[in-house]
XYZ file of C-alpha atoms in Angstrom:
740
model
C -9.749 35.929 15.007
C -7.919 36.034 18.319
C -4.345 34.982 18.780
C -5.515 32.046 20.797
C -7.370 30.520 17.896
C -5.005 31.608 15.139
C -3.004 28.410 14.595
C -2.339 25.816 11.955
C -5.534 24.114 13.083
C -7.546 27.319 12.718
C -5.824 29.345 9.969
C -6.907 32.895 9.520
C -9.135 33.441 6.481
C -7.378 35.815 4.031
C -8.855 39.274 4.438
C -8.747 40.251 0.746
C -8.706 38.438 -2.621
C -5.070 39.440 -3.117
C -4.218 37.952 0.266
C -5.349 34.591 -1.124
C -2.349 34.742 -3.449
C 0.154 35.356 -0.650
C 2.635 32.541 -0.211
C 2.195 31.050 -3.688
C 5.278 30.504 -5.788
C 5.355 32.086 -9.288
C 3.952 29.005 -11.054
C 1.247 28.391 -8.445
C 0.316 32.068 -8.684
C 0.053 31.699 -12.473
C -2.411 28.843 -11.958
C -4.439 30.934 -9.510
C -4.674 33.831 -11.945
C -5.527 31.720 -15.010
C -9.294 31.921 -14.550
C -10.353 32.032 -18.193
C -10.106 29.528 -21.003
C -8.849 25.950 -20.760
C -5.977 25.450 -18.306
C -3.712 22.402 -17.972
C -1.572 22.137 -14.850
C 1.216 19.567 -15.082
C 2.097 19.047 -11.438
C 4.915 16.829 -10.238
C 4.867 14.932 -6.952
C 5.030 17.216 -3.916
C 4.693 20.436 -5.905
C 1.569 21.751 -4.162
C -1.027 21.056 -6.846
C -3.929 21.001 -4.390
C -2.744 24.300 -2.958
C -2.572 25.803 -6.448
C -6.048 24.761 -7.598
C -7.808 25.561 -4.319
C -6.237 29.023 -4.294
C -7.281 29.419 -7.930
C -10.893 28.669 -7.042
C -10.771 30.779 -3.889
C -9.226 33.774 -5.658
C -11.849 33.617 -8.416
C -14.653 33.464 -5.847
C -13.257 36.118 -3.507
C -12.537 38.485 -6.434
C -16.125 38.092 -7.692
C -14.996 36.591 -10.999
C -16.468 33.140 -10.295
C -19.741 32.359 -8.555
C -19.282 29.499 -6.034
C -22.460 27.664 -7.047
C -21.290 27.492 -10.674
C -18.042 25.652 -9.886
C -17.710 21.864 -9.866
C -14.379 20.434 -8.737
C -14.011 16.688 -9.227
C -11.414 14.258 -7.968
C -11.160 10.514 -7.408
C -11.520 9.797 -3.699
C -13.810 11.025 -0.958
C -10.714 11.827 1.099
C -9.336 14.111 -1.612
C -12.711 15.776 -2.120
C -13.038 16.366 1.617
C -9.557 17.862 1.785
C -10.415 20.197 -1.083
C -13.625 21.365 0.604
C -11.731 21.971 3.840
C -9.068 24.077 2.153
C -11.648 26.114 0.272
C -13.483 26.807 3.513
C -10.247 28.003 5.141
C -9.743 30.352 2.199
C -13.229 31.816 2.559
C -14.665 30.154 -0.576
C -17.766 28.344 0.652
C -20.505 26.992 -1.597
C -18.194 25.330 -4.137
C -19.078 21.749 -5.038
C -16.050 19.440 -4.583
C -17.003 15.840 -5.297
C -15.890 12.576 -6.807
C -17.058 11.753 -10.322
C -19.459 9.175 -8.916
C -21.016 11.349 -6.220
C -21.521 14.264 -8.638
C -23.119 11.968 -11.227
C -25.327 10.259 -8.629
C -26.750 13.602 -7.436
C -27.640 14.543 -10.993
C -29.071 11.107 -11.729
C -31.294 11.176 -8.637
C -32.548 14.643 -9.506
C -33.251 14.108 -13.204
C -34.362 10.452 -13.251
C -38.072 11.145 -12.627
C -38.105 13.668 -15.475
C -35.949 11.693 -17.909
C -37.226 8.158 -17.244
C -40.077 8.350 -14.759
C -40.511 6.776 -11.360
C -37.786 6.346 -8.797
C -34.146 5.685 -9.548
C -33.400 1.948 -9.284
C -31.738 0.850 -6.085
C -27.965 1.247 -6.049
C -26.116 -2.052 -5.606
C -23.538 -1.363 -2.909
C -21.556 -4.562 -3.583
C -21.832 -6.403 -6.850
C -19.910 -9.540 -5.840
C -22.972 -11.519 -4.806
C -24.735 -10.817 -8.080
C -21.593 -11.689 -10.042
C -21.492 -15.012 -8.168
C -25.072 -15.703 -9.144
C -24.331 -14.796 -12.755
C -21.387 -17.203 -12.750
C -23.555 -19.942 -11.236
C -26.106 -19.480 -14.014
C -23.222 -19.998 -16.426
C -22.503 -23.241 -14.532
C -19.386 -21.872 -12.905
C -18.599 -21.735 -9.221
C -16.047 -19.059 -8.324
C -14.261 -18.815 -4.998
C -13.942 -15.538 -3.152
C -10.741 -14.468 -4.890
C -11.935 -15.433 -8.364
C -15.116 -13.469 -7.730
C -13.073 -10.398 -6.885
C -11.086 -10.736 -10.103
C -14.124 -11.287 -12.305
C -15.897 -8.357 -10.649
C -12.896 -6.114 -11.309
C -12.857 -7.257 -14.919
C -16.528 -6.330 -15.353
C -15.786 -2.907 -13.847
C -12.906 -2.420 -16.284
C -15.135 -3.346 -19.226
C -17.793 -0.866 -18.158
C -15.479 2.113 -17.537
C -13.866 1.497 -20.932
C -17.396 1.369 -22.421
C -16.934 -2.218 -23.603
C -20.162 -4.219 -23.941
C -20.153 -8.000 -23.263
C -20.095 -8.945 -26.954
C -16.986 -6.825 -27.540
C -15.109 -7.896 -24.414
C -12.981 -10.736 -25.940
C -11.791 -8.472 -28.752
C -10.998 -5.679 -26.278
C -8.888 -8.065 -24.181
C -6.943 -9.160 -27.244
C -6.412 -5.585 -28.419
C -5.121 -4.330 -25.065
C -3.090 -7.487 -24.298
C -4.915 -7.665 -20.994
C -4.375 -10.643 -18.664
C -7.929 -11.852 -18.098
C -8.544 -14.018 -15.014
C -10.653 -16.422 -17.095
C -11.205 -17.244 -20.726
C -12.512 -13.985 -22.268
C -15.468 -15.749 -23.893
C -16.485 -17.171 -20.505
C -16.080 -13.789 -18.843
C -18.192 -12.175 -21.540
C -20.946 -14.676 -20.771
C -20.779 -13.943 -17.029
C -20.749 -10.196 -17.762
C -23.828 -10.488 -20.001
C -25.701 -12.584 -17.416
C -24.801 -10.121 -14.666
C -26.266 -7.255 -16.683
C -29.447 -9.230 -17.290
C -29.815 -10.003 -13.577
C -29.539 -6.294 -12.773
C -32.265 -5.453 -15.256
C -34.503 -8.194 -13.882
C -34.147 -6.888 -10.342
C -34.167 -3.161 -11.114
C -30.794 -2.432 -9.563
C -27.793 -0.477 -10.835
C -24.128 -0.534 -9.888
C -21.624 2.304 -9.492
C -20.475 2.118 -13.099
C -24.122 2.387 -14.177
C -24.310 5.690 -12.322
C -21.830 7.142 -14.801
C -23.256 5.291 -17.807
C -26.853 6.350 -17.103
C -25.862 9.952 -16.444
C -23.997 9.973 -19.756
C -27.037 8.449 -21.481
C -29.450 11.048 -20.097
C -27.192 13.989 -20.929
C -26.697 12.655 -24.477
C -30.387 11.981 -25.138
C -32.009 14.890 -23.321
C -30.599 18.184 -24.527
C -32.899 20.096 -22.172
C -31.393 18.310 -19.162
C -27.867 18.792 -20.498
C -28.567 22.512 -20.889
C -29.900 22.612 -17.322
C -26.688 21.049 -15.955
C -24.480 23.337 -18.038
C -26.478 26.321 -16.844
C -25.704 25.435 -13.252
C -22.062 24.364 -13.595
C -20.028 26.699 -15.758
C -16.512 26.195 -14.402
C -14.835 22.809 -13.938
C -11.683 21.674 -12.160
C -10.467 18.063 -12.436
C -7.741 16.778 -10.126
C -5.598 13.655 -10.833
C -6.547 13.981 -14.493
C -4.083 11.266 -15.503
C -6.411 8.748 -13.827
C -9.607 9.451 -15.782
C -11.213 6.546 -17.618
C -12.828 6.861 -21.042
C -16.253 6.828 -19.382
C -15.351 9.618 -16.962
C -13.930 11.664 -19.822
C -17.172 11.201 -21.768
C -19.165 12.463 -18.790
C -16.838 15.438 -18.378
C -17.235 16.330 -22.058
C -21.023 16.361 -21.624
C -20.778 18.539 -18.536
C -18.510 21.064 -20.223
C -20.296 21.134 -23.591
C -18.873 23.607 -26.083
C -17.435 25.895 -23.410
C -13.778 26.167 -22.418
C -13.837 26.963 -18.684
C -11.984 23.809 -17.719
C -8.900 23.376 -15.552
C -7.252 19.953 -15.342
C -4.382 18.928 -13.065
C -2.252 15.813 -13.385
C 1.077 14.087 -13.825
C 1.512 11.390 -16.470
C 4.450 10.012 -14.476
C 2.042 9.005 -11.707
C -0.249 6.896 -13.908
C -0.290 3.564 -12.054
C -3.898 2.409 -12.395
C -4.168 1.483 -16.072
C -5.474 -1.958 -15.039
C -8.647 -0.200 -13.826
C -9.145 1.676 -17.095
C -7.231 4.862 -16.201
C -5.253 6.414 -19.026
C -3.013 9.502 -19.232
C -3.978 10.032 -22.876
C -6.576 12.670 -22.021
C -3.972 14.665 -20.084
C -1.334 14.271 -22.784
C -3.820 15.185 -25.546
C -5.243 18.196 -23.720
C -3.265 20.757 -25.722
C -4.291 19.031 -28.965
C -7.985 19.146 -28.025
C -7.667 22.697 -26.668
C -5.055 24.481 -28.825
C -5.405 27.740 -26.906
C -4.966 26.187 -23.486
C -2.732 27.726 -20.854
C -0.235 25.090 -19.683
C 1.529 25.598 -16.346
C 4.190 23.224 -15.058
C 4.708 22.863 -11.311
C 8.163 21.441 -10.634
C 9.140 22.980 -7.275
C 9.013 20.032 -4.882
C 8.183 21.099 -1.322
C 7.853 17.562 0.032
C 11.183 15.826 -0.487
C 14.837 16.645 0.069
C 17.194 17.232 -2.896
C 18.598 13.739 -2.371
C 15.197 12.064 -2.721
C 14.260 14.285 -5.662
C 17.532 13.489 -7.434
C 16.730 9.773 -7.304
C 13.145 10.367 -8.467
C 14.383 12.375 -11.443
C 16.935 9.691 -12.200
C 14.258 7.013 -12.328
C 12.236 8.956 -14.874
C 15.295 9.870 -16.937
C 15.530 6.209 -17.944
C 11.828 5.900 -18.772
C 10.496 5.275 -22.253
C 7.177 5.864 -23.959
C 4.760 8.724 -24.366
C 4.275 9.455 -20.681
C 8.057 9.608 -20.266
C 8.279 12.188 -23.042
C 6.206 14.512 -20.837
C 8.028 13.866 -17.570
C 8.678 16.739 -15.198
C 12.136 17.486 -13.766
C 11.495 18.207 -10.095
C 13.491 20.831 -8.171
C 13.567 20.367 -4.405
C 12.825 23.411 -2.262
C 13.994 21.779 0.970
C 17.347 21.814 2.743
C 19.758 18.996 2.095
C 19.039 15.686 3.779
C 20.568 12.231 4.023
C 21.333 10.298 0.873
C 19.005 7.392 0.063
C 20.269 4.149 1.584
C 20.707 1.184 -0.757
C 20.807 -2.078 1.156
C 21.418 -5.597 -0.113
C 20.814 -8.623 2.100
C 21.493 -12.334 1.768
C 17.840 -13.306 2.247
C 14.346 -11.979 3.021
C 14.417 -12.549 6.812
C 17.658 -10.555 7.079
C 16.119 -7.782 4.984
C 13.017 -7.632 7.174
C 14.939 -7.828 10.459
C 17.383 -5.098 9.402
C 14.486 -2.912 8.241
C 12.787 -3.355 11.608
C 15.987 -2.431 13.454
C 16.520 0.695 11.368
C 12.900 1.690 11.993
C 13.377 1.174 15.712
C 16.466 3.395 15.580
C 14.524 6.121 13.743
C 11.778 6.003 16.359
C 14.387 6.218 19.122
C 15.850 9.243 17.331
C 12.493 11.013 17.462
C 10.766 10.096 14.202
C 7.128 9.240 15.078
C 6.126 5.689 14.152
C 3.172 7.113 12.243
C 5.609 9.016 9.998
C 7.338 5.822 8.823
C 6.183 3.454 6.066
C 7.312 0.135 4.620
C 6.126 -0.167 1.020
C 6.132 -3.343 -1.085
C 4.863 -4.449 -4.473
C 2.299 -7.105 -3.466
C 0.378 -7.659 -0.247
C 1.784 -11.165 0.287
C 5.149 -9.543 1.094
C 3.732 -8.088 4.303
C 4.015 -11.191 6.495
C 7.775 -11.195 6.989
C 7.686 -7.473 7.863
C 4.742 -7.914 10.207
C 6.746 -10.581 12.006
C 9.996 -8.604 12.057
C 8.324 -5.472 13.435
C 6.454 -7.532 16.025
C 9.695 -9.209 17.100
C 11.355 -5.791 17.378
C 8.488 -4.439 19.471
C 7.571 -1.839 16.847
C 3.829 -1.095 16.500
C 2.493 -1.189 12.965
C -0.712 -0.915 10.984
C -1.651 -2.362 7.628
C -3.148 -0.197 4.910
C -5.078 -1.565 1.959
C -4.872 -5.194 3.031
C -5.889 -7.587 5.752
C -3.217 -8.747 8.150
C -1.524 -11.828 6.755
C -3.018 -14.264 9.252
C -6.466 -12.690 8.870
C -6.640 -13.277 5.113
C -9.350 -15.744 4.183
C -7.015 -18.070 2.307
C -4.535 -18.122 5.198
C -7.287 -18.935 7.697
C -8.598 -21.681 5.413
C -5.106 -23.070 4.977
C -4.565 -23.061 8.739
C -7.787 -25.006 9.252
C -6.757 -27.562 6.627
C -3.276 -27.972 8.098
C -4.707 -28.325 11.604
C -7.083 -31.046 10.393
C -4.280 -32.888 8.614
C -2.098 -32.661 11.723
C -4.847 -34.238 13.839
C -5.511 -36.980 11.317
C -1.826 -37.752 10.847
C -1.168 -40.673 8.543
C -4.899 -41.424 8.476
C -5.282 -38.506 6.061
C -5.075 -39.845 2.503
C -3.750 -36.459 1.359
C -0.469 -37.266 3.061
C 0.029 -40.605 1.306
C 3.454 -40.532 -0.264
C 4.296 -37.102 1.183
C 7.616 -37.416 2.969
C 8.844 -34.541 5.072
C 7.058 -31.459 6.366
C 7.247 -29.295 3.199
C 5.832 -32.128 1.047
C 2.971 -32.609 3.482
C 2.178 -28.896 3.491
C 2.244 -28.760 -0.309
C -0.123 -31.738 -0.447
C -2.598 -30.099 1.929
C -2.424 -26.641 0.345
C -2.821 -28.058 -3.162
C -6.487 -28.549 -2.231
C -6.716 -24.813 -1.476
C -5.313 -23.493 -4.741
C -1.545 -23.794 -4.351
C 0.286 -25.087 -7.417
C 3.958 -25.525 -8.247
C 3.696 -22.700 -10.776
C 2.084 -19.322 -10.085
C -1.080 -18.431 -12.017
C -0.756 -16.130 -14.993
C -1.629 -12.484 -14.585
C -2.340 -10.393 -11.524
C -5.306 -9.920 -9.253
C -6.890 -11.812 -6.393
C -6.067 -15.288 -7.712
C -2.398 -14.353 -7.828
C -2.643 -12.770 -4.346
C -4.204 -15.972 -2.998
C -1.457 -18.083 -4.537
C 1.221 -15.779 -3.102
C -0.265 -16.143 0.391
C -0.305 -19.947 0.128
C 3.189 -19.942 -1.361
C 4.356 -17.946 1.661
C 3.057 -20.746 3.905
C 4.888 -23.344 1.811
C 8.106 -21.348 2.139
C 7.537 -21.024 5.864
C 7.252 -24.811 6.118
C 10.517 -25.211 4.205
C 12.305 -22.742 6.439
C 10.793 -24.301 9.569
C 12.022 -27.766 8.667
C 15.435 -26.389 7.814
C 15.645 -24.814 11.272
C 14.082 -27.813 13.052
C 14.838 -31.056 11.187
C 12.192 -33.654 11.859
C 9.485 -31.079 12.651
C 5.924 -32.338 12.210
C 2.719 -30.781 10.954
C 1.677 -30.396 14.578
C 4.854 -28.406 15.272
C 4.184 -26.186 12.268
C 0.563 -25.570 13.301
C 1.782 -24.570 16.762
C 4.261 -22.141 15.158
C 1.522 -20.637 12.972
C -0.745 -20.213 15.999
C 2.008 -18.416 17.931
C 2.691 -16.090 15.000
C -0.998 -15.359 14.530
C -1.466 -14.638 18.226
C 1.413 -12.169 18.212
C -0.119 -10.310 15.270
C -3.677 -10.129 16.598
C -2.700 -7.398 19.013
C -5.002 -4.361 19.270
C -4.448 -1.923 16.449
C -2.227 0.956 17.513
C -0.838 3.976 15.766
C 2.349 2.724 14.233
C 4.486 2.166 11.199
C 2.421 1.852 8.009
C 2.774 -1.325 5.972
C 1.266 -0.802 2.529
C 1.461 -1.798 -1.090
C 2.861 0.784 -3.469
C -0.540 1.205 -5.130
C -2.321 1.964 -1.855
C 0.374 4.513 -0.906
C -0.577 6.862 -3.748
C -1.476 10.311 -2.417
C 0.240 9.765 0.942
C 3.614 10.820 2.334
C 5.873 10.048 5.306
C 9.084 11.349 6.855
C 10.749 7.978 6.301
C 9.975 5.404 3.614
C 11.433 1.910 3.222
C 10.989 0.438 -0.260
C 11.606 -3.285 0.159
C 11.831 -6.396 -1.993
C 13.145 -4.489 -5.010
C 14.192 -7.487 -7.106
C 13.586 -8.474 -10.704
C 10.302 -10.386 -10.834
C 8.821 -8.208 -8.103
C 9.811 -4.775 -9.460
C 8.926 -4.963 -12.283
C 6.438 -7.690 -11.408
C 6.923 -10.927 -13.340
C 3.691 -10.611 -15.298
C 4.595 -7.172 -16.687
C 5.384 -8.351 -20.219
C 4.847 -5.452 -22.605
C 7.000 -2.326 -22.718
C 4.107 -0.217 -21.428
C 3.467 -2.606 -18.529
C 7.138 -2.419 -17.554
C 7.063 1.378 -17.766
C 4.043 1.463 -15.481
C 6.064 -0.564 -12.975
C 8.808 2.077 -13.200
C 6.217 4.772 -12.506
C 5.009 2.755 -9.524
C 8.521 2.790 -8.067
C 8.687 6.536 -8.791
C 5.489 7.030 -6.792
C 7.058 5.060 -3.943
C 10.239 7.143 -3.953
C 8.317 10.423 -3.962
C 6.343 9.422 -0.848
C 9.462 10.134 1.264
C 10.098 13.540 2.761
C 13.500 12.961 4.377
C 14.654 9.357 4.884
C 14.537 6.872 2.008
C 15.771 3.286 2.003
C 15.711 0.909 -0.964
C 16.513 -2.735 -0.308
C 16.500 -6.186 -1.838
C 17.636 -9.692 -0.930
C 19.637 -12.143 -3.015
C 17.797 -15.261 -1.812
C 14.394 -16.037 -0.403
C 15.479 -17.927 2.709
C 18.679 -18.331 4.749
C 21.139 -20.568 2.960
C 19.197 -20.335 -0.287
C 20.762 -19.844 -3.681
C 21.650 -16.183 -4.212
C 20.068 -15.975 -7.648
C 18.078 -12.778 -7.362
C 19.053 -9.487 -8.964
C 18.138 -5.981 -7.828
C 15.582 -4.227 -9.990
C 16.788 -2.951 -13.333
C 15.180 0.396 -12.522
C 18.064 1.217 -10.161
C 20.789 0.454 -12.685
C 23.010 3.500 -13.038
C 21.400 5.086 -9.969
C 22.511 3.017 -7.003
C 26.197 3.217 -6.093
C 28.378 0.785 -8.009
C 25.781 -0.193 -10.615
C 26.136 0.088 -14.367
C 23.514 1.742 -16.544
C 22.912 -1.320 -18.736
C 21.891 -3.688 -15.993
C 25.267 -4.980 -14.804
C 25.528 -5.876 -11.138
C 27.236 -3.393 -8.857
C 30.771 -4.278 -7.876
C 31.906 -4.835 -4.342
C 33.655 -1.964 -2.624
C 35.144 1.181 -4.122
C 33.364 4.181 -5.550
C 30.537 4.112 -3.039
C 29.637 0.562 -4.044
C 27.921 -2.023 -1.903
C 30.053 -3.911 0.611
C 29.105 -7.562 0.749
C 29.389 -9.883 3.664
C 31.221 -7.566 6.061
C 28.812 -8.103 8.909
C 29.107 -4.451 9.898
C 26.265 -2.633 11.557
C 23.929 -0.659 9.282
C 25.516 2.516 7.983
C 24.216 5.874 9.059
C 21.575 7.497 6.908
C 23.068 8.896 3.756
C 25.465 6.018 3.094
C 25.367 2.748 1.239
C 24.399 0.025 3.685
C 26.495 -3.117 3.732
C 25.277 -6.659 3.328
C 24.364 -7.758 6.813
C 24.704 -11.530 7.163
C 25.073 -11.185 10.953
C 28.170 -13.343 11.180
C 28.590 -14.511 14.749
C 29.726 -17.450 16.797
C 27.416 -20.454 16.639
C 24.942 -20.463 19.508
C 24.857 -23.792 21.328
C 22.405 -25.372 23.757
C 23.666 -24.876 27.325
C 22.385 -28.365 28.198
C 23.343 -30.658 25.282
C 25.658 -28.266 23.310
C 23.812 -28.849 20.030
C 24.016 -25.856 17.620
C 20.903 -23.670 17.836
C 19.198 -22.142 14.768
C 15.672 -21.398 15.976
C 15.262 -17.832 17.255
C 13.184 -18.963 20.241
C 15.739 -21.592 21.229
C 18.541 -19.058 20.930
C 16.702 -16.796 23.364
C 16.468 -19.669 25.853
C 19.990 -20.862 24.978
C 18.716 -24.422 25.004
C 16.819 -26.845 22.783
C 13.067 -26.927 23.230
C 13.232 -30.621 24.146
C 16.079 -30.213 26.669
C 15.012 -30.065 30.331
C 14.194 -26.638 31.702
C 15.161 -25.421 35.154
C 12.690 -22.542 34.929
C 11.244 -21.125 38.145
C 7.535 -21.534 37.302
C 6.375 -19.203 40.077
C 8.786 -16.497 38.921
C 7.632 -16.961 35.340
C 4.015 -16.459 36.457
C 4.908 -13.254 38.318
C 6.762 -11.944 35.266
C 3.751 -12.655 33.035
C 1.444 -10.783 35.436
C 3.860 -7.846 35.591
C 4.151 -7.765 31.784
C 0.364 -7.683 31.395
C 0.143 -4.659 33.685
C 2.914 -2.842 31.831
C 1.231 -3.507 28.471
C -2.067 -2.057 29.712
C -0.378 1.070 31.081
C 1.609 1.593 27.903
C -1.356 0.738 25.620
C 0.848 -1.711 23.758
C 0.674 -5.421 22.982
C 2.261 -7.686 25.616
C 5.100 -8.709 23.328
C 6.265 -5.083 23.043
C 7.313 -5.287 26.708
C 8.993 -8.716 26.537
C 8.197 -11.831 24.533
C 7.226 -14.989 26.395
C 10.499 -16.634 25.336
C 12.474 -13.789 26.922
C 10.482 -14.077 30.151
C 11.124 -17.836 30.146
C 14.845 -17.182 29.730
C 14.753 -14.713 32.640
C 12.876 -17.223 34.809
C 15.499 -19.854 33.995
C 18.520 -17.618 34.627
C 17.042 -15.713 37.644
C 19.488 -12.815 37.241
C 20.470 -10.813 40.314
C 22.489 -8.058 38.647
C 22.106 -5.806 35.627
C 25.059 -7.516 34.008
C 23.367 -10.918 34.276
C 20.071 -9.524 32.956
C 21.354 -7.530 29.985
C 23.030 -10.540 28.339
C 19.734 -12.433 28.101
C 18.516 -12.371 24.477
C 15.592 -9.984 24.103
C 16.639 -7.612 26.890
C 19.410 -5.301 25.688
C 20.435 -1.916 27.036
C 17.215 -0.052 26.270
C 14.938 -2.532 27.968
C 17.439 -2.830 30.806
C 17.155 0.913 31.359
C 13.393 0.850 30.968
C 12.363 -2.299 32.820
C 15.533 -3.636 34.463
C 14.820 -2.436 37.993
C 11.355 -4.002 37.990
C 12.549 -7.312 36.572
C 15.432 -7.634 39.018
C 13.108 -6.779 41.897
C 10.642 -9.471 40.810
C 13.503 -11.976 40.506
C 14.496 -11.071 44.079
C 10.964 -11.793 45.272
C 10.032 -8.162 45.824
C 6.684 -6.556 45.020
C 6.672 -4.072 42.142
C 3.945 -1.448 41.848
C 5.346 1.672 40.206
C 3.926 2.714 36.862
C 6.254 3.109 33.884
C 6.858 6.431 32.208
C 4.707 7.290 29.251
C 5.798 7.031 25.652
C 8.207 4.106 25.554
C 7.487 2.444 22.233
C 10.765 0.537 21.982
C 10.349 -3.230 22.012
């Protein structure tokens, strides 16, 4: 390989088997050399487990000890399987099968079905929701989209735990599972669904595993055939296997012992899908002669991040906690995690957006920053804050807030009620904007109390509850606001967030962040009731919530921020408490759940109004104390952000230069196209209106307009002042300005 092609994109294939081992630490090297007998690799977050097992396979193949075609490596996602295949190819170990459990089983099922059953394999049902809906209808039940998702997930859980319909109610009771419907009703839907599949000769993804298990159990000749082909097995993320997957693995392996499993019980966060760490924790019991290697050298995170991660697990309880791994960072020192407390959610989101903007300005790529939260309904306030700050973002694992079906439906209902006004019987007796919104949304599933349990029904309720809270906050900011005013506000917010998708800050739930990592991670909304989530009742459910926070912490390479707010909305009662999981870990907190004191000993300053502390320090409460903004026309106090940008009430007369405003809009559109950014990342419409009203002639007059600031003055000031002076502007901006 020439020097020109020898790069990180095109790594040089090791010339010899021993060269495959170069660069491995002692424990990783031990994994690579343990090619015989059962092997259990306990690998902490960031310890290079994929590197260890791919080098193990590659060394065995390159040394002639293992034949590539006899190796089956299984993991849980297509992305992980693809990454494994790519690494093996770079190490010169081609021909190894690296697949998910489902894809490996499906290949075998397609091959052996004609021999075992006869005819063609039934058609695979790509999406089972429609058939579940039909099954529910035959049971005289009509489920909405979110209920269908929950019931479908429940059927999947029953199948991967090998629970038949008749046994489902007892299984729910035994596991203390929160079922989305009465278990007897769900069992009936489940049974009808299975009958519909048989009638139509279709199978689902869980059937792929079940049928493969059935064939291998019943046909010893076929089982022997499979075991003759695959003689060495590697299983990644072993803490996530379900009972059904374990049964299939047992049939693949047979009475042999060439099995290597890799996992971390402290990263078990999917028990609601049937995953259990028991198989990992029992591995030594089932295989008394197994080699057990612990990987604890963390190459991902700084010592400061690792110290917090270890601290979280040190307080854990239960069987998984008894097998926790004490990580040891291999990186240079970095900034201390930042603990930030805010008076309310909007302050928390706005401060997070500002800190992200500062990181981007300091050179951290937006794509290397993530905001992680417990439930998807928390995304809206961060979407809005990042949009207002001009920071590009992308959502992972969820639709944008205003694109969610329930939010669109709610918007349609509110728009209809606004048009009908008092002619809508729904609004009879509803006084005030929040009461009217509650009345309308009650027809869409909103109730005064949240539904029990988790899942899609809870997610739907959270989305609708967010709209109710928005109405309350809107009326508080604009007394006397009408439904029409609220609908206009919702439309403006939705329009701002329908910008073309760009590479930006990741917004994701903690569950969807598993397996990923970023330079900077912001863990937000860390209050009791959200972390742990309110419906985590049993000790094991609470411990899984702790592990979920641990997964979030270990996603960070360098910068880590943990924040919470004391109230939901500005002026609200400060009744919230930071998560118990940080007790004894965050500065100023006591180990038994007492609140941290103000000041002293690295504690949290409250109410100082200081700017955010530099990375590595405790961040103060940031209530943004300032002089009251007043309308420049009528002098009324201003509370609405848009009005404060204009420095006047919406209803007060405007002296805006309409022609100038039009020229500014045209200029902004051109800048947005050149920068490949949404329009609002250049200037918001409210800021352009304020400029067109003030018609500044100097930099000093321009910079004081809300929404401009020093950075945008430097970036766009010359153009804006030229346009205000009536000059023609045609120069293109420099590339790469992502600051809003």
